[in-house]
Amino acid sequence: MKAEKVIPVLRIFDYNKAIEFYVDWLGFKVEWEHHFEENTPVYMEVTKGDITFHLSEHHGDGTPGTHVFIWCEGVEAYHQELISKKYKYNRPGLEKTFYGALAFTVNDPFNNKIIFNQKLDDKTNE
């Protein structure tokens, strides 16, 4: 078996808060939205570069409090971009971790946590 892509499904409870967090603050793009009929929960896909999440208002799709760990590059610049937006609900700190990464964690309005990590050179981590 060879995996093509892993897409976490994150539980959300409020469409507008999800858009404010994922699109307006984190800079994701809504690729598509689906409702089975009018006035039903949304299931949607959002992307930022190579990161894809499915966000679902449907009961049973995901559990609030999920942690998503992402290895990436440009963590410090992305962190600064987010801090400069002055999003009043989230101001993550940037830290060097015990596992050799520069990282920050954002908490979405539904208690899901996304941890952005960049591997540090051995010399940088000492």
PDB file of N, CA and C in Angstrom, residues 19-69:
ATOM      1  N   ILE A  19     -15.016  29.612   9.477  1.00  0.00           N
ATOM      2  CA  ILE A  19     -14.510  30.471   8.396  1.00  0.00           C
ATOM      3  C   ILE A  19     -13.585  31.537   8.967  1.00  0.00           C
ATOM      4  N   GLU A  20     -14.000  32.168  10.067  1.00  0.00           N
ATOM      5  CA  GLU A  20     -13.176  33.197  10.699  1.00  0.00           C
ATOM      6  C   GLU A  20     -11.799  32.639  11.079  1.00  0.00           C
ATOM      7  N   PHE A  21     -11.763  31.421  11.637  1.00  0.00           N
ATOM      8  CA  PHE A  21     -10.521  30.823  12.095  1.00  0.00           C
ATOM      9  C   PHE A  21      -9.686  30.277  10.941  1.00  0.00           C
ATOM     10  N   TYR A  22     -10.252  29.359  10.159  1.00  0.00           N
ATOM     11  CA  TYR A  22      -9.481  28.655   9.139  1.00  0.00           C
ATOM     12  C   TYR A  22      -9.177  29.503   7.902  1.00  0.00           C
ATOM     13  N   VAL A  23     -10.126  30.304   7.464  1.00  0.00           N
ATOM     14  CA  VAL A  23      -9.948  31.082   6.239  1.00  0.00           C
ATOM     15  C   VAL A  23      -9.376  32.470   6.551  1.00  0.00           C
ATOM     16  N   ASP A  24     -10.094  33.229   7.378  1.00  0.00           N
ATOM     17  CA  ASP A  24      -9.683  34.610   7.633  1.00  0.00           C
ATOM     18  C   ASP A  24      -8.374  34.700   8.408  1.00  0.00           C
ATOM     19  N   TRP A  25      -8.168  33.820   9.402  1.00  0.00           N
ATOM     20  CA  TRP A  25      -6.947  33.930  10.200  1.00  0.00           C
ATOM     21  C   TRP A  25      -5.822  33.036   9.682  1.00  0.00           C
ATOM     22  N   LEU A  26      -6.070  31.722   9.558  1.00  0.00           N
ATOM     23  CA  LEU A  26      -4.995  30.816   9.136  1.00  0.00           C
ATOM     24  C   LEU A  26      -4.674  30.900   7.646  1.00  0.00           C
ATOM     25  N   GLY A  27      -5.577  31.447   6.835  1.00  0.00           N
ATOM     26  CA  GLY A  27      -5.306  31.615   5.411  1.00  0.00           C
ATOM     27  C   GLY A  27      -5.618  30.417   4.546  1.00  0.00           C
ATOM     28  N   PHE A  28      -6.466  29.510   5.038  1.00  0.00           N
ATOM     29  CA  PHE A  28      -6.901  28.378   4.223  1.00  0.00           C
ATOM     30  C   PHE A  28      -7.914  28.862   3.190  1.00  0.00           C
ATOM     31  N   LYS A  29      -8.111  28.066   2.166  1.00  0.00           N
ATOM     32  CA  LYS A  29      -9.078  28.350   1.101  1.00  0.00           C
ATOM     33  C   LYS A  29     -10.157  27.284   1.133  1.00  0.00           C
ATOM     34  N   VAL A  30     -11.409  27.688   1.008  1.00  0.00           N
ATOM     35  CA  VAL A  30     -12.509  26.717   0.922  1.00  0.00           C
ATOM     36  C   VAL A  30     -12.508  26.155  -0.490  1.00  0.00           C
ATOM     37  N   GLU A  31     -12.296  24.841  -0.593  1.00  0.00           N
ATOM     38  CA  GLU A  31     -12.302  24.180  -1.902  1.00  0.00           C
ATOM     39  C   GLU A  31     -13.717  23.808  -2.324  1.00  0.00           C
ATOM     40  N   TRP A  32     -14.503  23.332  -1.358  1.00  0.00           N
ATOM     41  CA  TRP A  32     -15.901  22.996  -1.641  1.00  0.00           C
ATOM     42  C   TRP A  32     -16.668  22.846  -0.328  1.00  0.00           C
ATOM     43  N   GLU A  33     -17.965  22.977  -0.424  1.00  0.00           N
ATOM     44  CA  GLU A  33     -18.881  22.771   0.709  1.00  0.00           C
ATOM     45  C   GLU A  33     -20.012  21.879   0.244  1.00  0.00           C
ATOM     46  N   HIS A  34     -20.533  21.068   1.164  1.00  0.00           N
ATOM     47  CA  HIS A  34     -21.657  20.198   0.818  1.00  0.00           C
ATOM     48  C   HIS A  34     -22.694  20.214   1.940  1.00  0.00           C
ATOM     49  N   HIS A  35     -23.953  20.339   1.538  1.00  0.00           N
ATOM     50  CA  HIS A  35     -25.106  20.177   2.424  1.00  0.00           C
ATOM     51  C   HIS A  35     -26.006  19.144   1.751  1.00  0.00           C
ATOM     52  N   PHE A  36     -26.506  18.173   2.517  1.00  0.00           N
ATOM     53  CA  PHE A  36     -27.391  17.173   1.918  1.00  0.00           C
ATOM     54  C   PHE A  36     -28.692  17.796   1.446  1.00  0.00           C
ATOM     55  N   GLU A  37     -29.140  18.803   2.147  1.00  0.00           N
ATOM     56  CA  GLU A  37     -30.298  19.602   1.739  1.00  0.00           C
ATOM     57  C   GLU A  37     -30.238  20.912   2.493  1.00  0.00           C
ATOM     58  N   GLU A  38     -31.141  21.829   2.198  1.00  0.00           N
ATOM     59  CA  GLU A  38     -31.152  23.135   2.854  1.00  0.00           C
ATOM     60  C   GLU A  38     -31.299  22.982   4.370  1.00  0.00           C
ATOM     61  N   ASN A  39     -30.594  23.821   5.099  1.00  0.00           N
ATOM     62  CA  ASN A  39     -30.664  23.854   6.567  1.00  0.00           C
ATOM     63  C   ASN A  39     -30.174  22.548   7.210  1.00  0.00           C
ATOM     64  N   THR A  40     -29.100  21.975   6.651  1.00  0.00           N
ATOM     65  CA  THR A  40     -28.463  20.796   7.247  1.00  0.00           C
ATOM     66  C   THR A  40     -26.991  21.137   7.494  1.00  0.00           C
ATOM     67  N   PRO A  41     -26.314  20.348   8.311  1.00  0.00           N
ATOM     68  CA  PRO A  41     -24.910  20.631   8.615  1.00  0.00           C
ATOM     69  C   PRO A  41     -24.021  20.636   7.372  1.00  0.00           C
ATOM     70  N   VAL A  42     -22.956  21.411   7.457  1.00  0.00           N
ATOM     71  CA  VAL A  42     -22.006  21.509   6.351  1.00  0.00           C
ATOM     72  C   VAL A  42     -20.899  20.462   6.507  1.00  0.00           C
ATOM     73  N   TYR A  43     -20.400  19.998   5.380  1.00  0.00           N
ATOM     74  CA  TYR A  43     -19.173  19.202   5.293  1.00  0.00           C
ATOM     75  C   TYR A  43     -18.353  19.909   4.236  1.00  0.00           C
ATOM     76  N   MET A  44     -17.135  20.299   4.568  1.00  0.00           N
ATOM     77  CA  MET A  44     -16.360  21.121   3.634  1.00  0.00           C
ATOM     78  C   MET A  44     -14.885  20.741   3.632  1.00  0.00           C
ATOM     79  N   GLU A  45     -14.220  21.135   2.559  1.00  0.00           N
ATOM     80  CA  GLU A  45     -12.782  20.923   2.450  1.00  0.00           C
ATOM     81  C   GLU A  45     -12.100  22.280   2.398  1.00  0.00           C
ATOM     82  N   VAL A  46     -11.045  22.437   3.230  1.00  0.00           N
ATOM     83  CA  VAL A  46     -10.226  23.638   3.202  1.00  0.00           C
ATOM     84  C   VAL A  46      -8.773  23.224   2.978  1.00  0.00           C
ATOM     85  N   THR A  47      -8.020  24.082   2.259  1.00  0.00           N
ATOM     86  CA  THR A  47      -6.631  23.772   1.966  1.00  0.00           C
ATOM     87  C   THR A  47      -5.755  24.999   2.159  1.00  0.00           C
ATOM     88  N   LYS A  48      -4.506  24.728   2.477  1.00  0.00           N
ATOM     89  CA  LYS A  48      -3.453  25.749   2.483  1.00  0.00           C
ATOM     90  C   LYS A  48      -2.196  25.026   2.026  1.00  0.00           C
ATOM     91  N   GLY A  49      -1.750  25.316   0.823  1.00  0.00           N
ATOM     92  CA  GLY A  49      -0.611  24.595   0.264  1.00  0.00           C
ATOM     93  C   GLY A  49      -0.922  23.111   0.207  1.00  0.00           C
ATOM     94  N   ASP A  50      -0.055  22.291   0.807  1.00  0.00           N
ATOM     95  CA  ASP A  50      -0.241  20.838   0.798  1.00  0.00           C
ATOM     96  C   ASP A  50      -1.079  20.326   1.974  1.00  0.00           C
ATOM     97  N   ILE A  51      -1.604  21.231   2.800  1.00  0.00           N
ATOM     98  CA  ILE A  51      -2.410  20.826   3.961  1.00  0.00           C
ATOM     99  C   ILE A  51      -3.882  20.839   3.567  1.00  0.00           C
ATOM    100  N   THR A  52      -4.573  19.744   3.837  1.00  0.00           N
ATOM    101  CA  THR A  52      -6.002  19.642   3.562  1.00  0.00           C
ATOM    102  C   THR A  52      -6.710  19.151   4.809  1.00  0.00           C
ATOM    103  N   PHE A  53      -7.800  19.823   5.158  1.00  0.00           N
ATOM    104  CA  PHE A  53      -8.672  19.394   6.252  1.00  0.00           C
ATOM    105  C   PHE A  53     -10.086  19.278   5.718  1.00  0.00           C
ATOM    106  N   HIS A  54     -10.823  18.316   6.242  1.00  0.00           N
ATOM    107  CA  HIS A  54     -12.265  18.292   6.070  1.00  0.00           C
ATOM    108  C   HIS A  54     -12.856  18.770   7.382  1.00  0.00           C
ATOM    109  N   LEU A  55     -13.769  19.714   7.298  1.00  0.00           N
ATOM    110  CA  LEU A  55     -14.433  20.269   8.468  1.00  0.00           C
ATOM    111  C   LEU A  55     -15.893  19.851   8.407  1.00  0.00           C
ATOM    112  N   SER A  56     -16.395  19.292   9.507  1.00  0.00           N
ATOM    113  CA  SER A  56     -17.746  18.737   9.486  1.00  0.00           C
ATOM    114  C   SER A  56     -18.567  19.178  10.693  1.00  0.00           C
ATOM    115  N   GLU A  57     -19.785  19.618  10.417  1.00  0.00           N
ATOM    116  CA  GLU A  57     -20.753  19.912  11.475  1.00  0.00           C
ATOM    117  C   GLU A  57     -21.593  18.686  11.819  1.00  0.00           C
ATOM    118  N   HIS A  58     -21.376  17.579  11.126  1.00  0.00           N
ATOM    119  CA  HIS A  58     -22.184  16.379  11.332  1.00  0.00           C
ATOM    120  C   HIS A  58     -21.801  15.652  12.624  1.00  0.00           C
ATOM    121  N   HIS A  59     -22.804  15.304  13.396  1.00  0.00           N
ATOM    122  CA  HIS A  59     -22.602  14.528  14.619  1.00  0.00           C
ATOM    123  C   HIS A  59     -21.927  13.209  14.259  1.00  0.00           C
ATOM    124  N   GLY A  60     -20.877  12.860  14.977  1.00  0.00           N
ATOM    125  CA  GLY A  60     -20.172  11.603  14.712  1.00  0.00           C
ATOM    126  C   GLY A  60     -18.986  11.740  13.783  1.00  0.00           C
ATOM    127  N   ASP A  61     -18.845  12.888  13.125  1.00  0.00           N
ATOM    128  CA  ASP A  61     -17.682  13.115  12.257  1.00  0.00           C
ATOM    129  C   ASP A  61     -16.592  13.791  13.070  1.00  0.00           C
ATOM    130  N   GLY A  62     -15.672  13.021  13.560  1.00  0.00           N
ATOM    131  CA  GLY A  62     -14.583  13.586  14.342  1.00  0.00           C
ATOM    132  C   GLY A  62     -14.997  13.860  15.777  1.00  0.00           C
ATOM    133  N   THR A  63     -14.008  14.095  16.604  1.00  0.00           N
ATOM    134  CA  THR A  63     -14.224  14.363  18.018  1.00  0.00           C
ATOM    135  C   THR A  63     -13.558  15.683  18.366  1.00  0.00           C
ATOM    136  N   PRO A  64     -14.279  16.583  19.010  1.00  0.00           N
ATOM    137  CA  PRO A  64     -13.630  17.833  19.431  1.00  0.00           C
ATOM    138  C   PRO A  64     -12.419  17.502  20.304  1.00  0.00           C
ATOM    139  N   GLY A  65     -11.366  18.270  20.157  1.00  0.00           N
ATOM    140  CA  GLY A  65     -10.148  18.024  20.925  1.00  0.00           C
ATOM    141  C   GLY A  65      -9.111  17.225  20.154  1.00  0.00           C
ATOM    142  N   THR A  66      -9.306  17.042  18.871  1.00  0.00           N
ATOM    143  CA  THR A  66      -8.340  16.331  18.037  1.00  0.00           C
ATOM    144  C   THR A  66      -7.073  17.166  17.890  1.00  0.00           C
ATOM    145  N   HIS A  67      -5.918  16.504  17.857  1.00  0.00           N
ATOM    146  CA  HIS A  67      -4.639  17.169  17.629  1.00  0.00           C
ATOM    147  C   HIS A  67      -4.139  16.756  16.255  1.00  0.00           C
ATOM    148  N   VAL A  68      -3.713  17.732  15.464  1.00  0.00           N
ATOM    149  CA  VAL A  68      -3.125  17.470  14.153  1.00  0.00           C
ATOM    150  C   VAL A  68      -1.698  17.994  14.172  1.00  0.00           C
ATOM    151  N   PHE A  69      -0.734  17.125  13.928  1.00  0.00           N
ATOM    152  CA  PHE A  69       0.696  17.436  13.953  1.00  0.00           C
ATOM    153  C   PHE A  69       1.181  17.549  12.521  1.00  0.00           C
TER     154      PHE A  69
END
